[in-house]
PDB file of C-alpha atoms in Angstrom:
ATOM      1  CA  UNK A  48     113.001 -60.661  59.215  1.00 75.00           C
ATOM      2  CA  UNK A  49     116.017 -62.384  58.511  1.00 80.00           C
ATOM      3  CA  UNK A  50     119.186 -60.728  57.880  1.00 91.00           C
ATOM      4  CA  UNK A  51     121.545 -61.993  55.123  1.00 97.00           C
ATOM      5  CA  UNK A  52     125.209 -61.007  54.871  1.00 98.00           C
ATOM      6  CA  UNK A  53     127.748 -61.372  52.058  1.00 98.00           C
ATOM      7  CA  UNK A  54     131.745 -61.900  52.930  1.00 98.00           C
ATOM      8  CA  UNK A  55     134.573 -61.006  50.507  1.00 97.00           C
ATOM      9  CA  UNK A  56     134.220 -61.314  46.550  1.00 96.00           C
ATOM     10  CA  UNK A  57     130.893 -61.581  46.868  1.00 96.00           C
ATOM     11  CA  UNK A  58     130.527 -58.317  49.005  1.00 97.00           C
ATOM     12  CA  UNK A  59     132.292 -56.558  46.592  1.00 96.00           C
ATOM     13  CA  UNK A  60     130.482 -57.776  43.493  1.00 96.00           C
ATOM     14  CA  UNK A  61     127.132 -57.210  45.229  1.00 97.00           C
ATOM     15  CA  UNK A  62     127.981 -54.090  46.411  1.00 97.00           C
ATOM     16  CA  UNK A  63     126.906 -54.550  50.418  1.00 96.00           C
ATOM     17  CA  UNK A  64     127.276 -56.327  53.038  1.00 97.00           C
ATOM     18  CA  UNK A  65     124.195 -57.105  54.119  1.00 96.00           C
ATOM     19  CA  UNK A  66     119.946 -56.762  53.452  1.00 96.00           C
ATOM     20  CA  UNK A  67     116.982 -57.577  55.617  1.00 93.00           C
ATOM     21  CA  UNK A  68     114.652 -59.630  53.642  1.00 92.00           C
ATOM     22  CA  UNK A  69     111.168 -60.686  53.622  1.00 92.00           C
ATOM     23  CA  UNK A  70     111.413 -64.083  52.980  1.00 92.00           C
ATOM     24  CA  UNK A  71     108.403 -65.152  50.592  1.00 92.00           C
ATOM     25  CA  UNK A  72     105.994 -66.926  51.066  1.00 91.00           C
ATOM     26  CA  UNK A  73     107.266 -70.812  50.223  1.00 93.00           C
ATOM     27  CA  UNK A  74     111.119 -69.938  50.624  1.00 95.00           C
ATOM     28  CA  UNK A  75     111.990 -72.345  53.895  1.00 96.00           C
ATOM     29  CA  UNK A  76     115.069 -73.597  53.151  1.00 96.00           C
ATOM     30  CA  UNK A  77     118.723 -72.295  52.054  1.00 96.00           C
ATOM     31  CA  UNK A  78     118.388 -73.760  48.291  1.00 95.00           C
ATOM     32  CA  UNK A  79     114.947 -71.831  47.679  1.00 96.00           C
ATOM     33  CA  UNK A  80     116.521 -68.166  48.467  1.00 96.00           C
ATOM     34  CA  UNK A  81     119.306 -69.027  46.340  1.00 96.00           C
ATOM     35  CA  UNK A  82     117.084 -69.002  43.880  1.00 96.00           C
ATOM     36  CA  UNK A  83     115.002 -65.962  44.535  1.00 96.00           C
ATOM     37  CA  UNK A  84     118.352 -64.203  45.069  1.00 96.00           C
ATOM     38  CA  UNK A  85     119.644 -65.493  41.448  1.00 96.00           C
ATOM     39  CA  UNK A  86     116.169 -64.608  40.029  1.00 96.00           C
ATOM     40  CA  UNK A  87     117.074 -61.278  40.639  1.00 96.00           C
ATOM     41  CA  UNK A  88     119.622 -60.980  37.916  1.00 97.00           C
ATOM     42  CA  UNK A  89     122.616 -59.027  37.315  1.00 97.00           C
ATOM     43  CA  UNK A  90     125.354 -59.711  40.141  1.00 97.00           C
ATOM     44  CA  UNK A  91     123.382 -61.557  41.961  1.00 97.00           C
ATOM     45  CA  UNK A  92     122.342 -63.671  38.842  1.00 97.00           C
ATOM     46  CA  UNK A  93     125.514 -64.396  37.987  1.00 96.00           C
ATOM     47  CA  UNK A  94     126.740 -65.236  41.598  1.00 96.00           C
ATOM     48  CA  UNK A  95     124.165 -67.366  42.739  1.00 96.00           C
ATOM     49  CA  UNK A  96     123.692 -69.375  39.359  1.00 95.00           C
ATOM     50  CA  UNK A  97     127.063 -70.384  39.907  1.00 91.00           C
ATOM     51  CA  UNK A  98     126.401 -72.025  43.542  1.00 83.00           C
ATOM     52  CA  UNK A  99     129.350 -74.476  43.155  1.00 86.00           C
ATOM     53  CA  UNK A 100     131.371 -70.810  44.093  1.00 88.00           C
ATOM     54  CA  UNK A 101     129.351 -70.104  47.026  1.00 94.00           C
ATOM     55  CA  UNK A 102     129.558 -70.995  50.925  1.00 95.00           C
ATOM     56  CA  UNK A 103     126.784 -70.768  53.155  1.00 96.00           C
ATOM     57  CA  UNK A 104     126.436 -70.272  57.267  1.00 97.00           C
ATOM     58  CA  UNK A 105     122.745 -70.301  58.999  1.00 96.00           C
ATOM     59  CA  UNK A 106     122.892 -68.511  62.542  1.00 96.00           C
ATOM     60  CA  UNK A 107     126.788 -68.674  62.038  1.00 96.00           C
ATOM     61  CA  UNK A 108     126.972 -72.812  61.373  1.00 95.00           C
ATOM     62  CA  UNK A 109     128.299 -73.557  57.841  1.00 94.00           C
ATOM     63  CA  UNK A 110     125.172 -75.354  56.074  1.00 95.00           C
ATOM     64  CA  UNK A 111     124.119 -77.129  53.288  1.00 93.00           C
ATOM     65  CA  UNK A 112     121.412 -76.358  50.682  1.00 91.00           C
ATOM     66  CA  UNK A 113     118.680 -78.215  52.088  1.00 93.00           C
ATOM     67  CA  UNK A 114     119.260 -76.279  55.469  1.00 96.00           C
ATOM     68  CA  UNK A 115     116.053 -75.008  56.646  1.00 96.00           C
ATOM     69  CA  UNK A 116     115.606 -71.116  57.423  1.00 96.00           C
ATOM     70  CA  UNK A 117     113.092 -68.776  58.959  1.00 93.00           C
ATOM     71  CA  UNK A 118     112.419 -65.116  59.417  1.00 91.00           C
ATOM     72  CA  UNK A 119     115.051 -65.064  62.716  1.00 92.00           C
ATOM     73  CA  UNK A 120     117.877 -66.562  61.053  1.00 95.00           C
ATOM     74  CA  UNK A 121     121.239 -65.008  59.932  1.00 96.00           C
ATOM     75  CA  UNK A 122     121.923 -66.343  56.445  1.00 97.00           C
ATOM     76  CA  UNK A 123     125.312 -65.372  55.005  1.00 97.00           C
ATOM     77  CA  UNK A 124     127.019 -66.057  51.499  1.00 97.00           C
ATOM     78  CA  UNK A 125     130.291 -66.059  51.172  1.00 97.00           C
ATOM     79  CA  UNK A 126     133.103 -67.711  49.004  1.00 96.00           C
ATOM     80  CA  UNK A 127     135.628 -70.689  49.922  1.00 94.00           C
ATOM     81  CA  UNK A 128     137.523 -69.478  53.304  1.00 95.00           C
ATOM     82  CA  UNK A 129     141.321 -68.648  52.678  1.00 93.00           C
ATOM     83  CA  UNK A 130     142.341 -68.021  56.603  1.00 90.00           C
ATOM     84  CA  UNK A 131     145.305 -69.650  58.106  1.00 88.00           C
TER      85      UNK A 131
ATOM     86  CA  UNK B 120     141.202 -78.420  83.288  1.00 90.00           C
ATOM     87  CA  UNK B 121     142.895 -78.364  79.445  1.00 95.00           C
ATOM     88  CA  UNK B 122     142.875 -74.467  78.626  1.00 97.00           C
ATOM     89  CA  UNK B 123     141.795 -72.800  75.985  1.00 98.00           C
ATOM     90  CA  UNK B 124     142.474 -69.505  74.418  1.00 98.00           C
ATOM     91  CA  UNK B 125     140.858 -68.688  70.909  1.00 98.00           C
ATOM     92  CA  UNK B 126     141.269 -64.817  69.461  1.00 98.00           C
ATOM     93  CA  UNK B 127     140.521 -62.795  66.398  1.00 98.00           C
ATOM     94  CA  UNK B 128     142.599 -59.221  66.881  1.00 98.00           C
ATOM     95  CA  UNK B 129     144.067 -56.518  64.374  1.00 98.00           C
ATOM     96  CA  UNK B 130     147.517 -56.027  66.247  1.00 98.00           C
ATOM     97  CA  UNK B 131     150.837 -58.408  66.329  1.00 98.00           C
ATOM     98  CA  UNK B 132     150.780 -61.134  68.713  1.00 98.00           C
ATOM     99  CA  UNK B 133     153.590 -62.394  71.655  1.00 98.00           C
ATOM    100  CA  UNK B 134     154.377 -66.019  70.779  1.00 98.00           C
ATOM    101  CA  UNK B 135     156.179 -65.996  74.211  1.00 98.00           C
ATOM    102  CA  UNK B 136     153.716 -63.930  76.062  1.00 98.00           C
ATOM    103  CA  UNK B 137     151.281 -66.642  74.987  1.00 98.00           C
ATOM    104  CA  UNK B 138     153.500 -69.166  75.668  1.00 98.00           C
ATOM    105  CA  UNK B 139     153.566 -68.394  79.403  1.00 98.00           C
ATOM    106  CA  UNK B 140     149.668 -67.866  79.586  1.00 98.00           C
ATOM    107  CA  UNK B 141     149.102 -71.374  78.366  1.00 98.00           C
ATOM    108  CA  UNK B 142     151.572 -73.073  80.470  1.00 98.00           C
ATOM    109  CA  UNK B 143     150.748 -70.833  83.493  1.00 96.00           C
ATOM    110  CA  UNK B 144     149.589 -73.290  86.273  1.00 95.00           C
ATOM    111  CA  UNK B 145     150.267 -76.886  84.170  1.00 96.00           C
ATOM    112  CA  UNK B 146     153.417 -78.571  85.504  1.00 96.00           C
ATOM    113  CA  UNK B 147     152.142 -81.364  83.838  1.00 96.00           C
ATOM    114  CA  UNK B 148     153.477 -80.268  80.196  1.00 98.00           C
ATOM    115  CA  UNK B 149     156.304 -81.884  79.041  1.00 98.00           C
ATOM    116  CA  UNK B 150     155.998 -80.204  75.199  1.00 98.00           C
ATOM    117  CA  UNK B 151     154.791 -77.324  73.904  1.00 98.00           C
ATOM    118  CA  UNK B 152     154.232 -76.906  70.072  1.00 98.00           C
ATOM    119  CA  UNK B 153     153.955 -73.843  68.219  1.00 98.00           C
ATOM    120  CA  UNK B 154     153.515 -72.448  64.406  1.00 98.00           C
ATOM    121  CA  UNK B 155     153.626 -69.059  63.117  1.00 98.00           C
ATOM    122  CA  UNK B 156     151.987 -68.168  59.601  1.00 97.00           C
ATOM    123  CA  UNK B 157     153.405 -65.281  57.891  1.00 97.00           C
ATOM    124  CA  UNK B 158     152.836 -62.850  54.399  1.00 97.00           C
ATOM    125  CA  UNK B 159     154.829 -64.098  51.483  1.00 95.00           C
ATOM    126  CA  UNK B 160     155.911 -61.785  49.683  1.00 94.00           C
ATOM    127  CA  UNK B 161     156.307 -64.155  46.604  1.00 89.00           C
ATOM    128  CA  UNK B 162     155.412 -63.027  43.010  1.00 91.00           C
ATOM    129  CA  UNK B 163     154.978 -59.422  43.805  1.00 93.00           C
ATOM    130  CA  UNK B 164     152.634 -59.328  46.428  1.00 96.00           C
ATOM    131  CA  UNK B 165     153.169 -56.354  49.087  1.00 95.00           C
ATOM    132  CA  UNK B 166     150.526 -56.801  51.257  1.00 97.00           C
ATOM    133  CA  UNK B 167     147.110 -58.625  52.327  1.00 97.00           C
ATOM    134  CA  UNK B 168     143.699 -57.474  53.861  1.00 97.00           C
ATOM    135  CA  UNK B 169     142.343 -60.303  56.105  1.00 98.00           C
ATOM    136  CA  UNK B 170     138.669 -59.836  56.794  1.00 98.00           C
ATOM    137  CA  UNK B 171     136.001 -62.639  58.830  1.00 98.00           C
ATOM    138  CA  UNK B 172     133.187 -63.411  60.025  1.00 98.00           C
ATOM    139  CA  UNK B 173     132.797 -61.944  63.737  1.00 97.00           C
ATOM    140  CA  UNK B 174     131.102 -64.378  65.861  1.00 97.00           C
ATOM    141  CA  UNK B 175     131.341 -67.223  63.489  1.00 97.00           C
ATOM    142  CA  UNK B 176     135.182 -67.050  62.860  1.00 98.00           C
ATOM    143  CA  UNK B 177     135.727 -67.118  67.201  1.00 97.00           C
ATOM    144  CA  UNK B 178     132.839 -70.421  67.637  1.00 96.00           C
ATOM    145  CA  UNK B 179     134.757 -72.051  64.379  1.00 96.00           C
ATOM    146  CA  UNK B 180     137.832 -71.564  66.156  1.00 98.00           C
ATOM    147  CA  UNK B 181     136.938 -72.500  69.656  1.00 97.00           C
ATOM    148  CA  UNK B 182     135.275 -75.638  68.462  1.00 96.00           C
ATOM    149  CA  UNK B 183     138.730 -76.905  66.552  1.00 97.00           C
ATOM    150  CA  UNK B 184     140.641 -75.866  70.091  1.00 98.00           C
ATOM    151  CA  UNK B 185     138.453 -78.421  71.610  1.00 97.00           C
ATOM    152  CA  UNK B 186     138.399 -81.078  69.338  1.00 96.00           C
ATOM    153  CA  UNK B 187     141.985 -81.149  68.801  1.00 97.00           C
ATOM    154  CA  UNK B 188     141.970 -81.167  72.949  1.00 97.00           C
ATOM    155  CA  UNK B 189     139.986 -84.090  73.175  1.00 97.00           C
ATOM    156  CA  UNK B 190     141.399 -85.780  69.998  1.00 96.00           C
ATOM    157  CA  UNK B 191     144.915 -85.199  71.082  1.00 97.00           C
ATOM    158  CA  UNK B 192     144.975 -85.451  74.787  1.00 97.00           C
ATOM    159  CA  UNK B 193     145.868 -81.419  75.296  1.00 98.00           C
ATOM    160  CA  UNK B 194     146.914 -79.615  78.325  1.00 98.00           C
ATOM    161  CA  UNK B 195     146.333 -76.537  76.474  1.00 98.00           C
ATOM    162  CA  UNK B 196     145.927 -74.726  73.225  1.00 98.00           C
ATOM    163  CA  UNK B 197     145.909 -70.926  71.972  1.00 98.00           C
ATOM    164  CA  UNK B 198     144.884 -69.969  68.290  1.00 98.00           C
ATOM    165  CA  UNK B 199     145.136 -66.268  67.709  1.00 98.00           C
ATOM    166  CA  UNK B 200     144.493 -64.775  63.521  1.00 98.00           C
ATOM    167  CA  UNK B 201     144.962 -61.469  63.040  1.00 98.00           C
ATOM    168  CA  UNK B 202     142.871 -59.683  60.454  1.00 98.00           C
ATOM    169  CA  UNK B 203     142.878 -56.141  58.623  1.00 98.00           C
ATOM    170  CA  UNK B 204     145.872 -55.057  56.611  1.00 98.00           C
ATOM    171  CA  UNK B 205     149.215 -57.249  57.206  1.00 98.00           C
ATOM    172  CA  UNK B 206     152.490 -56.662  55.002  1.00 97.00           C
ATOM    173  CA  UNK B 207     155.104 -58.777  54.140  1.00 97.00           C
ATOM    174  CA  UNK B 208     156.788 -60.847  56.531  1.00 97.00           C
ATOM    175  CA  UNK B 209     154.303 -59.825  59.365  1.00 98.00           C
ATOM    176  CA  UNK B 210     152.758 -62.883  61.394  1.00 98.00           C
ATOM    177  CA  UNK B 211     149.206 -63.665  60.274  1.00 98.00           C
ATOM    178  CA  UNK B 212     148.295 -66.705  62.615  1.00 98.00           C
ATOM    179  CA  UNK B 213     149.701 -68.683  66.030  1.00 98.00           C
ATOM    180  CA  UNK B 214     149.298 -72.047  67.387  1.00 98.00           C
ATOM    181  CA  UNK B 215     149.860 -73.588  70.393  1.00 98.00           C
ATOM    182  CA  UNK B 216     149.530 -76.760  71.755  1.00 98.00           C
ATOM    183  CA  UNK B 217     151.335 -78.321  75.070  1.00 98.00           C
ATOM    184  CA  UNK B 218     150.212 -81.930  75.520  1.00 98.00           C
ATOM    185  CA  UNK B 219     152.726 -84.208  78.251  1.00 98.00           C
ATOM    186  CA  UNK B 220     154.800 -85.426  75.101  1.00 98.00           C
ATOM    187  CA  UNK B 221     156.319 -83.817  71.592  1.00 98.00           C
ATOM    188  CA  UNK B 222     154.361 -86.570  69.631  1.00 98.00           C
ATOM    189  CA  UNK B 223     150.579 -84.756  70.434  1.00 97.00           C
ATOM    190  CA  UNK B 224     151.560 -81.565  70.509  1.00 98.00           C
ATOM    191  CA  UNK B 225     153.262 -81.643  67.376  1.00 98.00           C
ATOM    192  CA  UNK B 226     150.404 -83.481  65.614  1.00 97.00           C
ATOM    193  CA  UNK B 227     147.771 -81.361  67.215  1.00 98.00           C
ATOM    194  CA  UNK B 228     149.122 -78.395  65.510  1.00 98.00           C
ATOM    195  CA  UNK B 229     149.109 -79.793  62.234  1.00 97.00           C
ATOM    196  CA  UNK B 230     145.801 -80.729  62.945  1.00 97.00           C
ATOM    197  CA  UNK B 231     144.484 -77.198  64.299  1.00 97.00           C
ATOM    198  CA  UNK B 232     145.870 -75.199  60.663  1.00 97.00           C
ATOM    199  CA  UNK B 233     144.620 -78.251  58.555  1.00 94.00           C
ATOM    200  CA  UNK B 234     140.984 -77.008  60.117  1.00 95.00           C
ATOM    201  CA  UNK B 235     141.833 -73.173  60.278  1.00 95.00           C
ATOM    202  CA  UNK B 236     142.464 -73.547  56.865  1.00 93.00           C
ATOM    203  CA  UNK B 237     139.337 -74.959  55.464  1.00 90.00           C
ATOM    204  CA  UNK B 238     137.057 -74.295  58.289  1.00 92.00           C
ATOM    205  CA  UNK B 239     137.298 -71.066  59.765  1.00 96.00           C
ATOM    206  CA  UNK B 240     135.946 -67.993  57.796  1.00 97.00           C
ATOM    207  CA  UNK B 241     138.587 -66.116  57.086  1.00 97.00           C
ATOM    208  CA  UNK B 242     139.508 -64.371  53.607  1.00 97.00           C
ATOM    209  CA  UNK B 243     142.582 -63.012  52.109  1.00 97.00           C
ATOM    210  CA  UNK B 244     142.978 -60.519  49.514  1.00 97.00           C
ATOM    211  CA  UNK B 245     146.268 -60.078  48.076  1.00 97.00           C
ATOM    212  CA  UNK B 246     147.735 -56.762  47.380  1.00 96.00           C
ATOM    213  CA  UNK B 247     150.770 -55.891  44.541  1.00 96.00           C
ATOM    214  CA  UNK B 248     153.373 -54.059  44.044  1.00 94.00           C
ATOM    215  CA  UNK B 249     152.298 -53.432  40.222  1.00 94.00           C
ATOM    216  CA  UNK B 250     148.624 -52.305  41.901  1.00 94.00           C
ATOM    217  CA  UNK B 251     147.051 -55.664  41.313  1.00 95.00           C
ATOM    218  CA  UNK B 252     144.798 -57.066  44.152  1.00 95.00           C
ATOM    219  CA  UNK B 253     142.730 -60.319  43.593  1.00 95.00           C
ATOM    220  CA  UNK B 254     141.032 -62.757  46.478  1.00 96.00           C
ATOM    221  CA  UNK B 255     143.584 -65.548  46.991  1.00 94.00           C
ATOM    222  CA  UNK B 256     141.552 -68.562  45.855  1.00 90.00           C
ATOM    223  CA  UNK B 257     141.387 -71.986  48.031  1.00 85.00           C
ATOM    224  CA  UNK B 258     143.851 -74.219  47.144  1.00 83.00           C
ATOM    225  CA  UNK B 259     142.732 -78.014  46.565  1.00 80.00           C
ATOM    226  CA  UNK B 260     145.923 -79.127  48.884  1.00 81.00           C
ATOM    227  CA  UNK B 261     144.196 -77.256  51.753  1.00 81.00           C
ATOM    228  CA  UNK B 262     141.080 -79.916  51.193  1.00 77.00           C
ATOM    229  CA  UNK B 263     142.881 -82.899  51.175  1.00 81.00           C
ATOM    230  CA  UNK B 264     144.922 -81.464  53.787  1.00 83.00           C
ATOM    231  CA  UNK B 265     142.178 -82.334  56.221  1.00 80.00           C
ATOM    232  CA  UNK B 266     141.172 -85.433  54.752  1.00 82.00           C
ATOM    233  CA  UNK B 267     144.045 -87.265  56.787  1.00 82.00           C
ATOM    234  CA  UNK B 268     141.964 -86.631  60.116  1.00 83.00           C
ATOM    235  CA  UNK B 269     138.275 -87.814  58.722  1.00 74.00           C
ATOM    236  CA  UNK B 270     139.838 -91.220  60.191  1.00 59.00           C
ATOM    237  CA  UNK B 271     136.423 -92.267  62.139  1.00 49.00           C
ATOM    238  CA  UNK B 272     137.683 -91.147  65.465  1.00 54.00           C
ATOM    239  CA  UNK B 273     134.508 -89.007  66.112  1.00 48.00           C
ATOM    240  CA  UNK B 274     136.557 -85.888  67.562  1.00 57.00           C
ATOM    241  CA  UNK B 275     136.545 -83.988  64.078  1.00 61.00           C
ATOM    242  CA  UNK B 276     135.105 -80.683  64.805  1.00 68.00           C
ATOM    243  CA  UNK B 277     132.111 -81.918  64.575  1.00 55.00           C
ATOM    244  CA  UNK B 278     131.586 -79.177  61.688  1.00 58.00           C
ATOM    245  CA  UNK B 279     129.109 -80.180  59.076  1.00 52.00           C
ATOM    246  CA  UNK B 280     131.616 -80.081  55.489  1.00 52.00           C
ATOM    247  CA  UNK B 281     130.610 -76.881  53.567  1.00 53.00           C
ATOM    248  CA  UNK B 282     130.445 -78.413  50.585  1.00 49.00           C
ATOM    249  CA  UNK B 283     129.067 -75.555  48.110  1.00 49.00           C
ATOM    250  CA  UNK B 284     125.419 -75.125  47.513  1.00 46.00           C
ATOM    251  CA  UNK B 285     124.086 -77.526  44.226  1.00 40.00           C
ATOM    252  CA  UNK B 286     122.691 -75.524  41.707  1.00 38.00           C
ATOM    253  CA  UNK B 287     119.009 -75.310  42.130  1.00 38.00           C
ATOM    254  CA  UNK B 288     116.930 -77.450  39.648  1.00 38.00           C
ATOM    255  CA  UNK B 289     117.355 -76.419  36.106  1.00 35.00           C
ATOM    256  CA  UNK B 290     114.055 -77.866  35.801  1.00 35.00           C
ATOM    257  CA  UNK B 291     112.530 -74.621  38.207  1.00 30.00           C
TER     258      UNK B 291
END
């Protein structure tokens, strides 16, 4: 199952770093677990209903909504980077 | 055989230490390039808590080594970032590049913290002296920072622009 992480703001908001999740059934790509994870409500509602704040990496490659993902992948959310 | 030397570490680093790594073995280098980021300690701030993304901040990092290697013609180049808790004045980040001549090596640098900055996951929070702490925010200069490079040469990074996520369909 895959494991999804969360980085920074969005960490702290959510309250952990990371879940294993079942992805259900019809959820293959990035922009369809946004929106289980902002059907969820609460933190989550308001982070991922606001996508335009939100980064995303599959299996540690930064990728785009359409991005497709299976039950092996490493999916993490995070916000803008601010290194350098 | 360019060299390469890409690190993620907690403790200070040895610009000169470094220095003599990457040159180690290239008589060939006729200028070496370097930058050091530090914490400003502008508008109160005291201290910062760097945190990434193990694994994907070190294959971010190694992949703008090499590009700005092949873009730039490099004999060498070293990025190290530190993360974890850094206070004023202490060195957050080093560069550097040796290429045969100033010109590269001075432009590949530029080029390696215009990518750091947008393309490596890194993330700073900022710490007070009044006991405020918020997550510094990207600034838009950073973006159009890089936009100089997106020239058409093909050596970019080769890193896919993480443009954020559209909302999904209002119409779900």
């Amino acid at each position: 199952m895959p494991d999804i992480l969360y980085f920074a703001w969005l960490r702290d908001r959510l309250g952990h770093d990371r879940e294993a999740m079942v992805l259900p059934s019809g959820v293959t790509r990035v922009s369809d677990l946004v929106s289980v994870l902002q059907a969820r409500g609460g933190a989550y509602g308001e982070i991922f209903g606001q996508p335009e704040l939100v980064r995303v990496a599959v299996n540690q490659s930064f990728a785009t909504l359409d991005a497709s993902i299976g039950p092996d992948d490493e999916i993490a959310f995070f916000p803008p980077v601010t290194g350098g | 055989m360019p060299r390469i030397h890409v690190q993620v570490q907690t403790e200070p680093f040895d610009p000169t230490h470094e220095s003599t790594l990457l040159l180690a073995g290239h008589p060939d280098v006729g200028a070496m390039a370097s930058f050091v980021g530090l914490v400003r300690g502008d508008g109160g701030l005291c201290s910062m808590e760097l945190e990434h993304y193990p694994g994907m901040t070190e294959s971010m990092m190694t992949r703008i080594a090499e590009s700005a290697v092949s873009r730039f013609g490099l004999l060498g180049c070293t990025i190290i970032h530190r993360v974890g808790r850094l206070t004023v004045g202490a060195p957050i980040v080093l560069v550097l590049c040796t290429a045969a001549h100033r010109g590269t090596a001075f432009a590949a640098v530029e080029f390696v913290m215009d990518w750091l900055k947008s393309r490596a996951p890194f993330w700073k929070k900022e710490e007070f002296s009044d006991g405020r702490i918020q997550w510094v925010q990207p600034r838009e200069q950073d973006a159009h920072s890089l936009q100089r490079w997106e020239d058409g040469q093909g050596d970019s990074p080769g890193i896919a622009s993480p443009s954020s996520p559209a909302p999904p369909s209002k119409a779900e």
